[in-house]
Amino acid sequence: MSETPVTLDDIAVLAVLADGIIPPDHRDGGAACVHAGPGIAERMRRSVFGFIYAHGLATARQLALSTFARPIAALQADEIHRLLGLLREHSPHFFRLLRADVCALYLSDAGVWQRLGFPGPSAEFGGHPDFAQPQTRRA
Amino acid sequence: MMWVRTMALMIAVPQTSPCAATPRRVEVVIIGAGPCGALMAQRLATAGVSVLVLEAGPRLDAARDLTNSEANAGRILWQEPRQFVGADFVTPKVGTGVGGGSLAWMGVMPRFSRSDFRTRSSEGVGEDWPIGYDDLRPYYAQIEHEIGVAGDCGPCVEEPYTLPMPAHPLNWHAQVLARGARALGARPFAPPIAINSQPRGGRPACVYCGYCGSGCPTNAKASGANTWLPQAEAAGARVIAGAFVERLRLNLAGDRLTGVDYLDQELRTHRVDADLVVLAANPMENTRLLLLSANAQAPDGVANSSGLVGRFFMSHPTWQVFGTFDEPINAFKGMQMGHVMVQDHHRPDPAADHARGYILLSYMMTPVTFGNLSGLSFGQEFKDTLYDYAHTAAWWAHAEGLPFADNAITLDTQLRDTRGLPVTRVTYAWGDNDVRVAAAARDRAAAMMAASGARTVRIGLNYGAHAMGGLRMGQDRTTSVVDSYGRSHDVRNLVIADSSVFVTGSGVNPTLTSLAITARAADHLIATRTKGSP
């Protein structure tokens, strides 16, 4: 299978967009805390859908220049948010793929689970025998 | 032929030499080891037919390979590229591997109603099936008992029936949802579900770990791989995993198949001759294979004299509706889907602004799937949604999508898979009625969520659930691809045995009906075989 070429700038742009999908706040560092930029770049390189990423990144760069007259790396957080809104409209396949991959990385992290109140795998420990009881506490 | 020198002998072997493990000839080749392929294999093998099952995906060991992890999706869901185009983004989830879609399914097993088979006659939409509820009733009961179904038939069925296992208790999530449903006059109940509520069939009871969609590590959830397929193999059927069928071979007259060619994982071609070929590889891959097999005798694809191969493809228009509660819900404790169901609206309603109907099912996901089905939000709004996870309840609002000829599966002219073969191209647009009935389902779910006490009701993703149709059944060979037993009108030793043959999709989950149709087709094959055919 042929791989999709990925540049250092691609990785940087993916990191910025991933942070826009799940931003840092008082709870954690957002997508950056799972190193989403390099992680998604690796998916882009190896995935059969790498071409969607390549097209999407090109669109993102064009939209940044045409909308803000600056490259993505120079945009502020609120401008990245607007850019993602444009990508959702103009490049829906890319937006959905990016959002799904950011989700997969961020929501597979045990630290994030703990903050969300999800205990993770349980089958080998007997599952959740209290499943039918009123739930009074987060996991 | 090519000549190969081996020791002192000169032997002739075909260029597509099969490996030693591949039978050169069998009576029946079944393509796809999902639940329908497994059922067909079990029926035919136990009747004494020599059967070979070819499955593109791997064979997995549940305890080893399906431990609680959402990353299992990479093993049990079809990952190869497909092209999705059209006005709407309809990308139904499809399984792969020995067990097929039943590795990743949720196990919900309601029967279709009588009116589901008569949408044209009853409401002037869609099309009537050539069979009805009474044709499938004995097969519904057979399947429910064989695979093991827990639950109740519910208050909305035309004909009450009993299931072999008691219902699962409602998890807390379902109890919260049920109180809102009852407050609005609905009759929630624990629906039929193919997950053991008690030990049965050599499989344990569910431990409610909440990872159903990632594969079941305990085998409490039924699949083709832990029910019919072992029985088929015990009766002599062969199953080859990692075998991608690239071509059906048609005879010179163009009216019979002589066998199939498949690629192993090293992309070596193997040839198997067969008296009968059964396609059970889901609508998208079944259709793709028929089109890939075009030749001089069938320039538009095998079994396609009607020009309808791939047309009338269907999915279920579905909305995800979430509610955030002050109290913890911990909805991850329990079966992911179907602890509770509302079926009151799964019937024609002359007062509604739409034809057909819908159901609501409890459906809470593990975190990655939750993120994906939460909608298309991003930024702080999305992060806040994620952090509501433990306090979130969710209805799956699932409606009937009607068949349209332009919703079609074709071959993409540009994108190819790693084997160099054109991939499936799915063109889809919801019809006006699809949009209206799905909106009614969404709005009803939102009202029930509010009645349950949610402080926030959030509408999540709108998507297509399930793949159906594309090779529909009918009596008229100019308006359908196969007859009521799934047999091709054009190629009489080709049978389609899965949801590909659906004429309409109902508003309920389709797997039980796919299985009932398969069991009926198998009975017919065995009966006709005794009479010397095919």
XYZ file of C-alpha atoms in Angstrom:
673
model
C 0.000 0.000 0.000
C 1.398 3.414 -0.896
C 1.790 5.892 1.950
C 0.681 9.510 1.959
C 3.615 11.920 2.322
C 3.503 14.021 5.489
C 5.603 17.156 6.064
C 6.629 18.807 9.313
C 4.274 21.649 8.478
C 1.451 19.121 8.030
C 2.123 17.843 11.542
C 2.123 21.370 12.936
C -1.141 22.264 11.179
C -2.792 19.036 12.308
C -1.767 19.806 15.890
C -3.309 23.278 15.678
C -6.555 21.960 14.175
C -6.731 19.126 16.721
C -6.407 21.659 19.532
C -9.287 23.530 17.951
C -11.426 20.379 18.034
C -10.686 19.708 21.717
C -9.138 22.857 23.185
C -7.136 23.250 26.375
C -8.983 24.597 29.411
C -8.920 24.349 33.205
C -9.583 20.611 32.979
C -6.657 19.579 30.800
C -4.509 20.453 27.808
C -7.074 19.226 25.295
C -5.922 17.324 22.218
C -2.344 18.366 22.903
C -2.215 16.241 26.038
C -2.395 13.140 23.843
C 0.050 14.545 21.241
C -2.690 14.622 18.652
C -0.645 16.335 15.932
C 1.952 13.588 15.468
C -0.638 10.904 16.166
C -2.958 12.088 13.428
C -0.046 12.658 11.064
C 0.849 9.002 11.491
C -2.732 8.025 10.678
C -2.611 10.302 7.643
C 0.592 8.676 6.478
C -0.609 5.090 6.814
C -4.367 5.282 6.315
C -6.142 4.448 3.087
C -7.846 7.788 3.688
C -4.569 9.729 3.593
C -5.715 11.428 0.417
C -8.638 12.971 2.297
C -6.210 14.469 4.792
C -3.967 15.756 2.011
C -6.880 17.459 0.266
C -8.252 18.762 3.554
C -4.973 20.312 4.636
C -4.665 22.050 1.298
C -8.180 23.409 1.713
C -7.431 24.528 5.275
C -4.354 26.445 4.164
C -6.257 28.096 1.338
C -9.132 29.065 3.629
C -6.733 30.520 6.204
C -5.104 32.705 3.591
C -8.318 33.756 1.880
C -10.196 34.432 5.133
C -7.513 35.772 7.478
C -4.673 36.608 5.066
C -2.318 34.631 7.301
C -1.045 31.056 7.459
C -2.618 28.678 9.945
C 0.368 28.819 12.286
C -0.234 32.545 12.781
C -3.936 32.289 13.666
C -5.381 32.942 17.130
C -7.607 30.400 18.885
C -10.825 32.169 17.890
C -9.674 32.257 14.272
C -8.884 28.543 14.352
C -12.412 28.021 15.639
C -13.812 29.960 12.681
C -11.552 28.037 10.313
C -12.865 24.726 11.626
C -16.401 25.958 11.025
C -15.478 26.711 7.436
C -13.879 23.300 7.028
C -16.987 21.602 8.388
C -18.917 23.319 5.607
C -16.435 23.212 2.727
C -14.497 20.018 3.400
C -16.917 17.776 5.311
C -15.110 14.488 4.697
C -11.860 15.928 6.027
C -13.569 17.589 8.977
C -15.337 14.385 9.996
C -12.194 12.308 9.614
C -10.119 14.780 11.601
C -12.749 15.036 14.330
C -13.068 11.240 14.528
C -9.316 10.749 14.769
C -8.953 13.437 17.431
C -11.774 11.714 19.345
C -10.072 8.339 19.020
C -6.786 9.633 20.399
C -8.169 11.813 23.169
C -10.906 9.459 24.321
C -8.631 6.419 24.438
C -6.479 8.001 27.122
C -6.895 6.581 30.613
C -6.322 9.980 32.191
C -9.129 11.467 30.134
C -11.403 8.565 31.092
C -10.755 9.284 34.735
C -11.715 12.926 34.287
C -14.844 11.941 32.339
C -15.945 9.402 34.938
C -15.423 6.330 32.774
C -13.752 3.373 34.494
C -12.516 1.669 31.319
C -12.400 -2.076 30.678
C -14.342 -4.165 33.154
C -15.195 -7.536 31.597
C -12.194 -9.302 33.069
C -13.088 -7.980 36.510
C -16.693 -9.135 36.341
C -18.305 -6.214 34.547
C -20.758 -3.942 36.321
C -22.972 -5.980 38.666
C -24.614 -2.779 39.960
C -25.829 -1.846 36.483
C -29.509 -1.907 37.471
C -29.113 0.037 40.711
C -29.628 3.783 41.062
C -26.334 5.486 40.294
C -25.398 7.942 42.984
C -21.699 8.408 42.249
C -19.501 8.877 39.202
C -16.978 6.174 38.521
C -1.419 -23.594 -17.841
C 2.258 -23.327 -16.977
C 4.777 -26.088 -16.600
C 6.644 -26.530 -13.360
C 9.561 -28.863 -12.893
C 9.367 -30.711 -9.604
C 12.046 -33.286 -8.930
C 12.036 -35.536 -11.971
C 8.400 -35.006 -12.838
C 6.820 -32.541 -15.200
C 3.381 -31.679 -13.927
C 0.798 -29.292 -15.225
C -0.689 -26.807 -12.773
C -3.009 -23.908 -13.408
C -1.446 -20.471 -13.085
C -3.947 -19.784 -10.373
C -2.870 -22.795 -8.422
C -4.773 -23.138 -5.180
C -2.829 -23.907 -2.047
C -3.063 -27.385 -0.638
C -5.622 -26.336 1.960
C -8.144 -25.050 -0.561
C -10.674 -27.519 -1.879
C -10.663 -27.510 -5.667
C -14.343 -28.282 -5.884
C -17.273 -28.097 -3.483
C -21.010 -28.178 -3.852
C -21.568 -24.754 -2.312
C -19.318 -21.747 -1.820
C -20.605 -19.186 0.662
C -19.030 -15.743 0.465
C -19.062 -14.010 3.829
C -18.905 -15.576 7.304
C -21.278 -13.141 8.968
C -24.404 -14.371 10.712
C -26.279 -15.120 7.485
C -23.329 -16.930 5.914
C -22.820 -18.891 9.112
C -26.489 -19.849 9.267
C -26.532 -20.915 5.622
C -23.357 -22.971 6.150
C -24.853 -24.691 9.184
C -28.066 -25.551 7.379
C -26.379 -26.906 4.255
C -23.506 -28.719 5.983
C -25.820 -30.512 8.392
C -27.888 -31.568 5.368
C -24.813 -33.289 3.978
C -23.768 -30.661 1.452
C -20.058 -29.957 1.002
C -19.613 -26.293 1.937
C -16.743 -23.848 1.729
C -17.081 -20.459 3.447
C -14.766 -17.700 2.230
C -14.352 -14.711 4.530
C -12.312 -11.634 3.641
C -11.534 -10.742 7.253
C -9.632 -12.587 9.966
C -10.730 -15.265 12.369
C -10.532 -13.892 15.902
C -10.524 -15.477 19.307
C -13.007 -13.567 21.444
C -11.215 -13.929 24.779
C -7.861 -12.964 23.287
C -8.717 -10.528 20.500
C -11.898 -8.836 21.701
C -10.957 -7.733 25.198
C -12.616 -4.448 26.214
C -11.116 -1.894 23.849
C -12.643 0.442 21.306
C -9.544 -0.118 19.211
C -11.099 -3.476 18.279
C -13.046 -1.526 15.678
C -9.964 -1.796 13.505
C -10.334 -5.563 13.534
C -14.068 -6.111 13.266
C -15.289 -3.228 11.127
C -14.700 -2.934 7.414
C -11.747 -0.550 7.113
C -11.114 -0.570 3.388
C -11.962 2.569 1.444
C -15.361 3.207 -0.028
C -16.553 6.296 -1.810
C -19.639 7.934 -0.295
C -21.310 10.608 -2.400
C -24.729 12.153 -2.882
C -26.700 14.750 -1.016
C -26.400 12.948 2.308
C -23.502 11.374 4.087
C -24.763 7.836 4.580
C -21.994 5.498 5.719
C -23.532 2.447 7.372
C -21.233 0.488 9.646
C -20.274 -2.919 8.243
C -18.441 -5.735 9.963
C -15.697 -8.032 8.785
C -14.038 -11.205 10.006
C -15.423 -14.611 10.895
C -18.696 -13.580 12.537
C -19.011 -10.538 10.266
C -21.400 -7.835 11.336
C -22.447 -9.851 14.369
C -19.047 -9.226 15.963
C -19.846 -5.512 16.203
C -23.627 -5.582 16.373
C -25.754 -4.766 19.386
C -27.897 -7.873 19.110
C -31.329 -6.224 19.017
C -33.719 -8.681 17.346
C -37.284 -7.405 16.865
C -39.515 -8.987 14.253
C -40.852 -6.977 11.363
C -44.585 -6.333 11.469
C -47.080 -7.361 8.809
C -47.313 -3.860 7.402
C -43.527 -3.733 6.973
C -43.891 -6.135 4.056
C -46.777 -4.191 2.490
C -45.779 -0.545 2.442
C -47.129 0.079 -1.052
C -50.477 -1.566 -0.320
C -50.881 -0.051 3.117
C -49.523 3.472 2.687
C -48.730 3.956 -0.999
C -44.982 4.247 -0.491
C -42.017 1.961 -1.092
C -42.843 -1.434 -2.536
C -44.496 -4.658 -1.404
C -42.380 -7.722 -0.750
C -43.151 -11.014 -2.493
C -43.290 -12.596 0.972
C -44.957 -11.566 4.188
C -44.869 -12.014 7.933
C -46.592 -15.392 7.764
C -43.878 -16.750 5.466
C -41.201 -15.774 7.969
C -43.014 -16.468 11.250
C -41.677 -20.045 11.678
C -38.188 -18.898 10.788
C -38.321 -16.006 13.245
C -39.118 -18.487 16.012
C -36.408 -20.897 14.847
C -33.744 -18.220 14.826
C -34.752 -16.746 18.175
C -34.382 -20.140 19.807
C -31.215 -21.174 18.018
C -29.203 -18.010 18.528
C -30.674 -17.362 21.965
C -32.760 -14.244 22.415
C -33.692 -12.641 25.755
C -36.452 -10.133 26.288
C -40.110 -9.535 25.601
C -41.962 -9.140 22.336
C -43.450 -5.942 23.720
C -46.946 -4.491 23.715
C -46.971 -3.331 20.091
C -46.748 -6.562 18.099
C -49.737 -7.850 16.166
C -49.132 -11.391 17.377
C -47.539 -11.966 20.808
C -44.677 -14.445 20.992
C -42.353 -15.724 23.675
C -38.580 -15.754 23.701
C -36.296 -18.431 25.099
C -34.609 -16.322 27.776
C -36.004 -13.882 30.346
C -35.455 -10.195 29.739
C -32.379 -8.472 31.085
C -33.154 -6.144 33.986
C -33.291 -2.514 32.874
C -30.008 -0.831 33.670
C -30.225 2.494 35.491
C -29.853 4.335 32.198
C -32.888 2.518 30.797
C -34.877 3.129 33.960
C -34.268 6.855 33.603
C -35.323 6.762 29.947
C -38.368 4.611 30.668
C -39.764 7.055 33.219
C -39.840 9.813 30.614
C -41.376 7.502 28.019
C -44.131 6.429 30.401
C -44.796 10.027 31.364
C -45.667 10.695 27.729
C -47.897 7.657 27.409
C -45.501 5.267 25.678
C -45.046 1.646 26.718
C -41.304 0.997 27.113
C -40.168 -2.608 27.421
C -37.052 -4.789 27.319
C -36.854 -5.810 23.637
C -35.608 -9.055 22.089
C -31.835 -9.097 22.241
C -29.363 -11.846 21.343
C -27.287 -11.452 24.473
C -27.533 -14.120 27.130
C -29.457 -13.094 30.232
C -28.534 -16.494 31.645
C -26.029 -19.176 30.617
C -27.220 -20.791 27.418
C -25.785 -22.655 24.461
C -22.416 -23.099 26.165
C -22.073 -19.332 26.505
C -22.186 -17.361 29.761
C -24.597 -14.673 30.912
C -23.729 -11.060 30.172
C -21.645 -9.199 32.779
C -22.800 -5.783 31.490
C -19.320 -4.479 30.740
C -20.765 -2.078 28.154
C -18.411 -2.769 25.244
C -20.847 -4.627 22.929
C -19.923 -2.646 19.824
C -16.242 -3.460 20.248
C -16.841 -7.190 20.236
C -17.844 -9.379 23.152
C -14.917 -10.990 24.991
C -17.104 -13.399 26.967
C -19.285 -14.619 24.080
C -22.424 -13.684 26.028
C -23.415 -11.788 22.897
C -24.386 -14.151 20.113
C -22.619 -13.987 16.793
C -22.364 -16.162 13.738
C -18.943 -17.197 15.015
C -20.139 -18.578 18.349
C -23.416 -20.152 17.228
C -23.949 -21.565 13.746
C -20.431 -21.590 12.381
C -18.976 -24.082 14.887
C -21.947 -26.339 14.137
C -21.303 -25.976 10.427
C -17.641 -26.844 10.855
C -18.511 -29.817 13.033
C -20.703 -31.004 10.156
C -17.823 -30.700 7.708
C -17.982 -27.150 6.375
C -14.636 -25.486 5.674
C -14.032 -21.851 6.571
C -11.115 -19.926 5.078
C -10.438 -16.514 6.610
C -8.464 -13.822 4.805
C -9.984 -14.947 1.504
C -11.238 -12.057 -0.627
C -13.405 -13.219 -3.516
C -12.526 -11.104 -6.523
C -14.640 -12.752 -9.192
C -17.605 -15.000 -9.801
C -16.995 -17.188 -12.819
C -19.852 -17.357 -15.294
C -20.295 -20.081 -17.929
C -20.257 -19.314 -21.631
C -24.036 -19.218 -21.823
C -24.070 -16.659 -19.021
C -26.749 -18.455 -17.045
C -24.751 -20.403 -14.456
C -21.751 -19.839 -12.253
C -18.948 -22.363 -12.401
C -17.190 -21.162 -9.254
C -15.211 -18.313 -7.776
C -11.692 -16.902 -7.727
C -10.371 -15.524 -4.477
C -7.234 -13.763 -3.304
C -5.436 -14.834 -0.175
C -3.615 -12.358 2.019
C -0.498 -12.596 -0.127
C -2.684 -11.716 -3.125
C -2.313 -15.156 -4.661
C -5.322 -16.210 -6.692
C -7.155 -19.426 -5.879
C -9.883 -21.026 -7.921
C -12.752 -23.072 -6.521
C -15.381 -24.782 -8.649
C -18.869 -24.980 -7.176
C -22.388 -26.059 -8.070
C -23.891 -23.155 -6.165
C -22.625 -19.802 -4.908
C -24.217 -17.957 -1.972
C -23.446 -14.278 -1.442
C -23.715 -13.208 2.195
C -21.169 -10.415 2.312
C -23.526 -7.445 2.932
C -25.154 -5.271 0.272
C -22.094 -3.200 -0.522
C -19.652 -6.048 -1.085
C -22.242 -8.378 -2.656
C -23.057 -5.733 -5.225
C -19.429 -4.865 -5.792
C -18.601 -8.496 -6.506
C -21.445 -8.884 -8.996
C -20.237 -5.772 -10.809
C -16.565 -6.771 -10.648
C -17.508 -10.079 -12.273
C -18.779 -8.487 -15.486
C -17.615 -10.217 -18.651
C -18.679 -10.676 -22.260
C -21.730 -12.702 -21.226
C -22.730 -10.175 -18.565
C -21.269 -6.826 -19.562
C -23.224 -4.936 -16.886
C -22.363 -7.383 -14.144
C -23.567 -10.804 -13.103
C -27.311 -11.187 -12.444
C -27.981 -7.719 -13.800
C -30.277 -8.133 -16.817
C -32.745 -5.878 -14.984
C -30.125 -3.160 -14.558
C -31.123 -3.063 -10.892
C -28.027 -4.546 -9.267
C -27.017 -1.980 -6.644
C -30.207 0.050 -6.909
C -32.773 0.639 -4.151
C -30.007 0.561 -1.557
C -31.375 1.584 1.841
C -30.363 2.656 5.304
C -32.241 3.773 8.406
C -32.304 7.532 9.004
C -31.200 7.813 12.604
C -30.731 10.588 15.125
C -28.839 10.387 18.349
C -30.602 12.264 21.146
C -28.730 12.947 24.390
C -29.867 14.232 27.750
C -27.652 15.569 30.501
C -28.830 14.980 34.055
C -27.751 16.405 37.370
C -27.547 12.899 38.769
C -24.913 10.442 37.535
C -26.331 8.035 34.972
C -23.242 5.885 34.339
C -24.913 4.584 31.201
C -21.793 2.629 30.299
C -22.934 0.033 32.833
C -25.015 -2.440 30.882
C -25.567 -3.572 27.332
C -24.793 -0.712 24.991
C -28.105 -0.850 23.178
C -31.558 -2.132 23.843
C -32.054 -2.378 27.580
C -35.263 -0.518 26.774
C -37.258 0.143 23.621
C -40.259 2.226 22.622
C -42.094 0.694 19.692
C -45.407 2.572 19.914
C -44.654 4.514 16.749
C -43.596 1.573 14.620
C -46.847 1.374 12.728
C -48.700 3.406 10.127
C -50.280 6.496 11.670
C -52.807 8.267 9.428
C -52.575 11.361 11.631
C -48.842 11.775 11.148
C -47.151 13.984 8.551
C -45.134 11.008 7.375
C -45.611 7.462 6.209
C -44.066 4.497 7.998
C -42.680 4.620 11.515
C -39.824 4.497 13.979
C -38.530 3.051 17.200
C -36.494 4.429 20.085
C -33.802 2.343 21.766
C -31.534 3.115 24.676
C -28.024 3.418 23.282
C -25.076 4.623 25.250
C -21.595 4.213 23.927
C -18.042 3.865 25.065
C -16.211 7.225 24.927
C -14.806 7.277 21.392
C -18.125 6.277 19.864
C -19.866 8.782 22.130
C -17.619 11.510 20.772
C -18.339 10.482 17.199
C -22.114 10.201 17.592
C -22.409 13.367 19.654
C -22.709 15.413 16.491
C -20.373 17.697 14.611
C -19.615 20.223 17.331
C -16.059 21.209 18.138
C -14.188 23.488 20.488
C -15.405 24.218 23.996
C -18.956 23.083 23.216
C -17.659 19.669 22.192
C -15.384 19.373 25.191
C -18.232 20.258 27.542
C -20.315 17.529 25.901
C -17.571 15.003 26.518
C -17.255 15.997 30.142
C -20.982 15.357 30.623
C -20.373 11.696 29.739
C -21.137 10.163 33.115
C -24.304 12.256 33.445
C -25.619 11.521 29.947
C -28.494 9.336 28.794
C -29.168 8.618 25.143
C -31.997 7.560 22.874
C -31.282 6.108 19.460
C -34.124 7.392 17.279
C -34.284 4.965 14.386
C -36.710 5.387 11.504
C -37.598 3.664 8.256
C -35.892 4.905 5.099
C -37.757 4.193 1.890
C -36.203 2.666 -1.233
C -35.256 4.881 -4.183
C -33.677 3.678 -7.412
C -31.127 6.499 -7.363
C -29.773 5.449 -3.982
C -27.306 3.073 -5.486
C -24.134 1.064 -5.104
C -21.782 1.176 -8.083
C -18.065 0.783 -8.722
C -15.963 3.882 -8.282
C -14.170 4.788 -11.476
C -11.089 6.202 -9.750
C -10.499 4.893 -6.246
C -9.024 1.397 -5.979
C -8.287 -0.848 -3.036
C -4.898 -2.310 -2.161
C -5.595 -5.173 -4.555
C -6.052 -2.761 -7.417
C -9.804 -3.373 -7.604
C -12.368 -0.559 -7.914
C -14.004 0.202 -4.577
C -17.686 0.542 -3.814
C -19.277 3.907 -4.520
C -22.429 4.661 -2.547
C -24.703 7.437 -3.762
C -27.372 8.399 -1.278
C -29.943 11.066 -0.563
C -32.697 10.803 2.017
C -36.202 11.227 0.627
C -38.681 13.776 1.979
C -40.528 11.123 3.961
C -37.263 9.784 5.391
C -36.450 13.240 6.700
C -39.939 13.718 8.175
C -40.204 10.349 9.895
C -36.677 10.660 11.296
C -37.477 14.151 12.566
C -40.588 12.802 14.264
C -38.469 10.133 15.941
C -35.891 12.711 16.999
C -38.476 15.097 18.402
C -40.299 12.326 20.270
C -37.012 11.166 21.803
C -36.171 14.727 22.810
C -39.570 15.160 24.459
C -39.158 11.908 26.367
C -35.671 12.921 27.434
C -37.014 16.162 28.839
C -39.807 14.236 30.566
C -37.155 12.038 32.170
C -35.753 15.126 33.826
C -32.787 16.018 31.668
C -31.509 19.525 32.351
C -30.144 19.727 28.813
C -31.342 17.894 25.704
C -28.836 17.766 22.912
C -29.387 16.512 19.374
C -26.447 14.482 18.157
C -25.473 13.003 14.844
C -27.930 12.249 12.056
C -26.686 9.221 10.161
C -27.587 6.062 8.313
C -27.772 2.884 10.359
C -27.658 -0.500 8.638
C -27.107 -1.432 4.999
C -30.025 -3.034 3.179
C -31.278 -3.617 -0.348
C -29.383 -3.217 -3.577
C -30.294 -6.727 -4.760
C -33.953 -6.758 -3.974
C -36.295 -9.685 -4.218
C -39.456 -9.823 -6.296
C -41.541 -11.934 -8.620
C -40.881 -9.852 -11.732
C -37.381 -10.237 -13.164
C -37.585 -6.785 -14.718
C -38.147 -5.076 -11.362
C -36.050 -7.221 -9.044
C -32.737 -9.092 -8.935
C -33.663 -12.253 -7.043
C -36.780 -14.288 -6.313
C -38.349 -14.686 -2.887
C -35.777 -17.349 -1.981
C -32.870 -15.104 -2.889
C -32.161 -16.959 -6.117
C -30.994 -14.813 -9.014
C -33.513 -14.504 -11.835
C -30.657 -14.637 -14.340
C -28.172 -17.065 -12.814
C -30.049 -19.878 -11.176
C -27.159 -21.258 -9.123
C -26.531 -17.901 -7.444
C -28.296 -17.122 -4.169
C -28.176 -13.880 -2.193
C -28.686 -14.463 1.514
C -28.601 -11.342 3.640
C -30.193 -7.909 3.913
C -29.255 -7.177 0.282
C -32.558 -8.708 -0.804
C -34.727 -6.419 1.345
C -37.457 -4.612 -0.577
C -38.047 -2.125 2.234
C -36.238 -1.687 5.516
C -38.903 -1.429 8.219
C -38.218 0.880 11.142
C -36.701 -1.846 13.305
C -33.313 -3.536 13.399
C -32.873 -5.793 10.363
C -30.715 -8.749 11.418
C -33.462 -11.100 12.614
C -35.301 -10.682 9.324
C -32.073 -11.189 7.356
C -31.560 -14.440 9.243
C -35.161 -15.572 8.791
C -34.905 -14.973 5.048
C -31.643 -16.923 4.986
C -33.133 -19.848 6.899
C -36.070 -19.912 4.479
C -33.705 -19.832 1.510
C -31.655 -22.659 3.004
C -34.752 -24.807 3.466
C -35.659 -24.182 -0.148
C -32.177 -25.076 -1.367
C -32.171 -28.306 0.592
C -35.643 -29.204 -0.664
C -34.771 -28.513 -4.291
C -31.441 -30.330 -3.934
C -33.270 -33.498 -2.963
C -35.175 -33.188 -6.193
C -31.938 -33.082 -8.162
C -31.378 -29.369 -8.466
C -29.273 -27.234 -8.647
